[in-house]
């Protein structure tokens, strides 16, 4: 497959997942601010901006600044609007390999951003989640399971790990975990699955365990890492008898095993630090994918100019 097409499909998966998960993170943050009146809004917003890698901003952080920098502003590299615009540009470059339905869905979502900005914040987040879910469903139904599909799934899975790690950091930093964790589970679409898995027990430790380690829930970090490994295995199957020649596969496999085989208490003791380490692993794996497969890679910047 041409490196240009492979790279575009990889980044379509990443940008769509980024828009979806940014909407989920903002939804959690706004609900926590409303439901926990004792929370210091400035400190909470500063923490979220730090988690999302936003460092250069002016003024006192508040919920309106969050909505501007992380949702509406097309000039902000961390916003939903920017991610959707970048997904559309990547889709335009790979237009000859995408089905008409996928292109139409991405283009319609991009064109609907103006209307979405006028919505109430919860309605906009719901709109973004519904649109990205629809595009994912169309991709699942219309894309051949060839290398293009595996690059798309690889990008989506790496981004899902990175953004779920940020979501968990946001919940861990919240001053009211009794509010943050149930809200985080709902934002991931995990609440009902979690209740069934733990038979109605609602506790912070169990919620963190479910979103980190559950192998059956597709949005958990371990499940997403395993999906990325499978995609890399399909792309780089060399038949070698030992070890891994693919640096990205080695990095993601090590990140997964470090989560699965360490005691949970060690991970949740300082969850934000652990999640930051995981984000660095995702960044290194993404760099390794680009170096191996995208010979004439264009620069994709995200969060302070860091290529991810």
PDB file of N, CA, C and O in Angstrom, residues 105-144:
ATOM      1  N   UNK A 105     -19.899  10.723   5.181  1.00  0.00           N
ATOM      2  CA  UNK A 105     -20.130  10.857   6.618  1.00  0.00           C
ATOM      3  C   UNK A 105     -19.111  11.799   7.259  1.00  0.00           C
ATOM      4  O   UNK A 105     -19.467  12.653   8.085  1.00  0.00           O
ATOM      5  N   UNK A 106     -17.834  11.664   6.879  1.00  0.00           N
ATOM      6  CA  UNK A 106     -16.799  12.543   7.438  1.00  0.00           C
ATOM      7  C   UNK A 106     -17.006  13.980   6.971  1.00  0.00           C
ATOM      8  O   UNK A 106     -16.927  14.934   7.754  1.00  0.00           O
ATOM      9  N   UNK A 107     -17.290  14.156   5.680  1.00  0.00           N
ATOM     10  CA  UNK A 107     -17.484  15.494   5.142  1.00  0.00           C
ATOM     11  C   UNK A 107     -18.715  16.169   5.753  1.00  0.00           C
ATOM     12  O   UNK A 107     -18.686  17.369   6.078  1.00  0.00           O
ATOM     13  N   UNK A 108     -19.799  15.415   5.930  1.00  0.00           N
ATOM     14  CA  UNK A 108     -21.014  15.970   6.530  1.00  0.00           C
ATOM     15  C   UNK A 108     -20.764  16.372   7.986  1.00  0.00           C
ATOM     16  O   UNK A 108     -21.270  17.407   8.451  1.00  0.00           O
ATOM     17  N   UNK A 109     -19.981  15.575   8.693  1.00  0.00           N
ATOM     18  CA  UNK A 109     -19.645  15.925  10.078  1.00  0.00           C
ATOM     19  C   UNK A 109     -18.856  17.220  10.132  1.00  0.00           C
ATOM     20  O   UNK A 109     -19.124  18.101  10.957  1.00  0.00           O
ATOM     21  N   UNK A 110     -17.884  17.350   9.236  1.00  0.00           N
ATOM     22  CA  UNK A 110     -17.084  18.580   9.186  1.00  0.00           C
ATOM     23  C   UNK A 110     -17.956  19.792   8.866  1.00  0.00           C
ATOM     24  O   UNK A 110     -17.834  20.849   9.504  1.00  0.00           O
ATOM     25  N   UNK A 111     -18.858  19.631   7.924  1.00  0.00           N
ATOM     26  CA  UNK A 111     -19.729  20.743   7.540  1.00  0.00           C
ATOM     27  C   UNK A 111     -20.739  21.078   8.637  1.00  0.00           C
ATOM     28  O   UNK A 111     -21.261  22.197   8.688  1.00  0.00           O
ATOM     29  N   UNK A 112     -21.027  20.142   9.510  1.00  0.00           N
ATOM     30  CA  UNK A 112     -21.975  20.385  10.593  1.00  0.00           C
ATOM     31  C   UNK A 112     -21.375  21.038  11.820  1.00  0.00           C
ATOM     32  O   UNK A 112     -22.093  21.306  12.796  1.00  0.00           O
ATOM     33  N   UNK A 113     -20.059  21.300  11.796  1.00  0.00           N
ATOM     34  CA  UNK A 113     -19.418  21.884  12.979  1.00  0.00           C
ATOM     35  C   UNK A 113     -19.991  23.252  13.338  1.00  0.00           C
ATOM     36  O   UNK A 113     -20.113  23.593  14.518  1.00  0.00           O
ATOM     37  N   UNK A 114     -20.335  24.049  12.331  1.00  0.00           N
ATOM     38  CA  UNK A 114     -20.892  25.369  12.611  1.00  0.00           C
ATOM     39  C   UNK A 114     -22.173  25.281  13.412  1.00  0.00           C
ATOM     40  O   UNK A 114     -22.381  26.028  14.386  1.00  0.00           O
ATOM     41  N   UNK A 115     -23.047  24.371  13.034  1.00  0.00           N
ATOM     42  CA  UNK A 115     -24.294  24.169  13.779  1.00  0.00           C
ATOM     43  C   UNK A 115     -24.010  23.618  15.163  1.00  0.00           C
ATOM     44  O   UNK A 115     -24.653  24.011  16.151  1.00  0.00           O
ATOM     45  N   UNK A 116     -23.037  22.712  15.263  1.00  0.00           N
ATOM     46  CA  UNK A 116     -22.724  22.090  16.556  1.00  0.00           C
ATOM     47  C   UNK A 116     -22.217  23.110  17.561  1.00  0.00           C
ATOM     48  O   UNK A 116     -22.506  23.002  18.762  1.00  0.00           O
ATOM     49  N   UNK A 117     -21.479  24.116  17.098  1.00  0.00           N
ATOM     50  CA  UNK A 117     -20.947  25.124  18.020  1.00  0.00           C
ATOM     51  C   UNK A 117     -22.057  25.920  18.697  1.00  0.00           C
ATOM     52  O   UNK A 117     -21.856  26.458  19.789  1.00  0.00           O
ATOM     53  N   UNK A 118     -23.215  26.004  18.061  1.00  0.00           N
ATOM     54  CA  UNK A 118     -24.328  26.762  18.643  1.00  0.00           C
ATOM     55  C   UNK A 118     -25.141  25.934  19.630  1.00  0.00           C
ATOM     56  O   UNK A 118     -26.038  26.463  20.300  1.00  0.00           O
ATOM     57  N   UNK A 119     -24.844  24.650  19.757  1.00  0.00           N
ATOM     58  CA  UNK A 119     -25.585  23.789  20.676  1.00  0.00           C
ATOM     59  C   UNK A 119     -25.141  24.009  22.119  1.00  0.00           C
ATOM     60  O   UNK A 119     -24.062  24.528  22.393  1.00  0.00           O
ATOM     61  N   UNK A 120     -25.999  23.591  23.049  1.00  0.00           N
ATOM     62  CA  UNK A 120     -25.580  23.487  24.439  1.00  0.00           C
ATOM     63  C   UNK A 120     -24.456  22.464  24.520  1.00  0.00           C
ATOM     64  O   UNK A 120     -24.407  21.510  23.743  1.00  0.00           O
ATOM     65  N   UNK A 121     -23.539  22.665  25.474  1.00  0.00           N
ATOM     66  CA  UNK A 121     -22.363  21.801  25.563  1.00  0.00           C
ATOM     67  C   UNK A 121     -22.712  20.308  25.609  1.00  0.00           C
ATOM     68  O   UNK A 121     -22.149  19.524  24.836  1.00  0.00           O
ATOM     69  N   UNK A 122     -23.648  19.870  26.469  1.00  0.00           N
ATOM     70  CA  UNK A 122     -23.955  18.424  26.482  1.00  0.00           C
ATOM     71  C   UNK A 122     -24.493  17.923  25.145  1.00  0.00           C
ATOM     72  O   UNK A 122     -24.202  16.797  24.736  1.00  0.00           O
ATOM     73  N   UNK A 123     -25.266  18.765  24.468  1.00  0.00           N
ATOM     74  CA  UNK A 123     -25.808  18.359  23.164  1.00  0.00           C
ATOM     75  C   UNK A 123     -24.712  18.256  22.122  1.00  0.00           C
ATOM     76  O   UNK A 123     -24.730  17.359  21.263  1.00  0.00           O
ATOM     77  N   UNK A 124     -23.738  19.162  22.180  1.00  0.00           N
ATOM     78  CA  UNK A 124     -22.625  19.085  21.231  1.00  0.00           C
ATOM     79  C   UNK A 124     -21.804  17.821  21.459  1.00  0.00           C
ATOM     80  O   UNK A 124     -21.431  17.124  20.509  1.00  0.00           O
ATOM     81  N   UNK A 125     -21.525  17.518  22.737  1.00  0.00           N
ATOM     82  CA  UNK A 125     -20.745  16.309  23.023  1.00  0.00           C
ATOM     83  C   UNK A 125     -21.473  15.072  22.511  1.00  0.00           C
ATOM     84  O   UNK A 125     -20.860  14.166  21.942  1.00  0.00           O
ATOM     85  N   UNK A 126     -22.770  15.034  22.717  1.00  0.00           N
ATOM     86  CA  UNK A 126     -23.567  13.904  22.237  1.00  0.00           C
ATOM     87  C   UNK A 126     -23.536  13.830  20.710  1.00  0.00           C
ATOM     88  O   UNK A 126     -23.421  12.740  20.130  1.00  0.00           O
ATOM     89  N   UNK A 127     -23.629  14.986  20.058  1.00  0.00           N
ATOM     90  CA  UNK A 127     -23.579  15.034  18.597  1.00  0.00           C
ATOM     91  C   UNK A 127     -22.252  14.484  18.085  1.00  0.00           C
ATOM     92  O   UNK A 127     -22.217  13.683  17.144  1.00  0.00           O
ATOM     93  N   UNK A 128     -21.137  14.907  18.698  1.00  0.00           N
ATOM     94  CA  UNK A 128     -19.819  14.434  18.269  1.00  0.00           C
ATOM     95  C   UNK A 128     -19.713  12.926  18.454  1.00  0.00           C
ATOM     96  O   UNK A 128     -19.251  12.206  17.560  1.00  0.00           O
ATOM     97  N   UNK A 129     -20.157  12.431  19.593  1.00  0.00           N
ATOM     98  CA  UNK A 129     -20.074  10.998  19.852  1.00  0.00           C
ATOM     99  C   UNK A 129     -20.940  10.204  18.873  1.00  0.00           C
ATOM    100  O   UNK A 129     -20.531   9.146  18.386  1.00  0.00           O
ATOM    101  N   UNK A 130     -22.118  10.714  18.577  1.00  0.00           N
ATOM    102  CA  UNK A 130     -22.992  10.012  17.635  1.00  0.00           C
ATOM    103  C   UNK A 130     -22.416  10.002  16.225  1.00  0.00           C
ATOM    104  O   UNK A 130     -22.478   8.989  15.511  1.00  0.00           O
ATOM    105  N   UNK A 131     -21.857  11.140  15.802  1.00  0.00           N
ATOM    106  CA  UNK A 131     -21.300  11.219  14.452  1.00  0.00           C
ATOM    107  C   UNK A 131     -20.074  10.321  14.300  1.00  0.00           C
ATOM    108  O   UNK A 131     -19.928   9.615  13.297  1.00  0.00           O
ATOM    109  N   UNK A 132     -19.181  10.336  15.283  1.00  0.00           N
ATOM    110  CA  UNK A 132     -17.993   9.493  15.173  1.00  0.00           C
ATOM    111  C   UNK A 132     -18.365   8.010  15.261  1.00  0.00           C
ATOM    112  O   UNK A 132     -17.744   7.175  14.588  1.00  0.00           O
ATOM    113  N   UNK A 133     -19.363   7.684  16.082  1.00  0.00           N
ATOM    114  CA  UNK A 133     -19.824   6.290  16.147  1.00  0.00           C
ATOM    115  C   UNK A 133     -20.413   5.852  14.811  1.00  0.00           C
ATOM    116  O   UNK A 133     -20.197   4.719  14.358  1.00  0.00           O
ATOM    117  N   UNK A 134     -21.140   6.752  14.156  1.00  0.00           N
ATOM    118  CA  UNK A 134     -21.721   6.423  12.859  1.00  0.00           C
ATOM    119  C   UNK A 134     -20.628   6.179  11.818  1.00  0.00           C
ATOM    120  O   UNK A 134     -20.687   5.206  11.046  1.00  0.00           O
ATOM    121  N   UNK A 135     -19.594   7.030  11.816  1.00  0.00           N
ATOM    122  CA  UNK A 135     -18.498   6.850  10.860  1.00  0.00           C
ATOM    123  C   UNK A 135     -17.778   5.526  11.124  1.00  0.00           C
ATOM    124  O   UNK A 135     -17.447   4.786  10.186  1.00  0.00           O
ATOM    125  N   UNK A 136     -17.562   5.211  12.395  1.00  0.00           N
ATOM    126  CA  UNK A 136     -16.920   3.938  12.733  1.00  0.00           C
ATOM    127  C   UNK A 136     -17.759   2.754  12.264  1.00  0.00           C
ATOM    128  O   UNK A 136     -17.223   1.755  11.749  1.00  0.00           O
ATOM    129  N   UNK A 137     -19.076   2.871  12.424  1.00  0.00           N
ATOM    130  CA  UNK A 137     -19.954   1.800  11.963  1.00  0.00           C
ATOM    131  C   UNK A 137     -19.917   1.629  10.459  1.00  0.00           C
ATOM    132  O   UNK A 137     -19.913   0.502   9.951  1.00  0.00           O
ATOM    133  N   UNK A 138     -19.892   2.752   9.737  1.00  0.00           N
ATOM    134  CA  UNK A 138     -19.815   2.677   8.271  1.00  0.00           C
ATOM    135  C   UNK A 138     -18.494   2.057   7.843  1.00  0.00           C
ATOM    136  O   UNK A 138     -18.437   1.217   6.930  1.00  0.00           O
ATOM    137  N   UNK A 139     -17.391   2.462   8.501  1.00  0.00           N
ATOM    138  CA  UNK A 139     -16.088   1.879   8.179  1.00  0.00           C
ATOM    139  C   UNK A 139     -16.095   0.373   8.425  1.00  0.00           C
ATOM    140  O   UNK A 139     -15.604  -0.409   7.610  1.00  0.00           O
ATOM    141  N   UNK A 140     -16.673  -0.033   9.536  1.00  0.00           N
ATOM    142  CA  UNK A 140     -16.730  -1.456   9.863  1.00  0.00           C
ATOM    143  C   UNK A 140     -17.522  -2.237   8.819  1.00  0.00           C
ATOM    144  O   UNK A 140     -17.190  -3.383   8.500  1.00  0.00           O
ATOM    145  N   UNK A 141     -18.554  -1.613   8.253  1.00  0.00           N
ATOM    146  CA  UNK A 141     -19.430  -2.312   7.307  1.00  0.00           C
ATOM    147  C   UNK A 141     -18.939  -2.256   5.867  1.00  0.00           C
ATOM    148  O   UNK A 141     -19.347  -3.089   5.054  1.00  0.00           O
ATOM    149  N   UNK A 142     -18.074  -1.290   5.527  1.00  0.00           N
ATOM    150  CA  UNK A 142     -17.740  -1.094   4.110  1.00  0.00           C
ATOM    151  C   UNK A 142     -16.263  -1.276   3.773  1.00  0.00           C
ATOM    152  O   UNK A 142     -15.922  -1.342   2.588  1.00  0.00           O
ATOM    153  N   UNK A 143     -15.369  -1.345   4.751  1.00  0.00           N
ATOM    154  CA  UNK A 143     -13.944  -1.461   4.445  1.00  0.00           C
ATOM    155  C   UNK A 143     -13.527  -2.924   4.367  1.00  0.00           C
ATOM    156  O   UNK A 143     -13.852  -3.728   5.245  1.00  0.00           O
ATOM    157  N   UNK A 144     -12.792  -3.264   3.326  1.00  0.00           N
ATOM    158  CA  UNK A 144     -12.205  -4.597   3.227  1.00  0.00           C
ATOM    159  C   UNK A 144     -11.176  -4.784   4.324  1.00  0.00           C
ATOM    160  O   UNK A 144     -10.497  -3.833   4.721  1.00  0.00           O
TER     161      UNK A 144
END
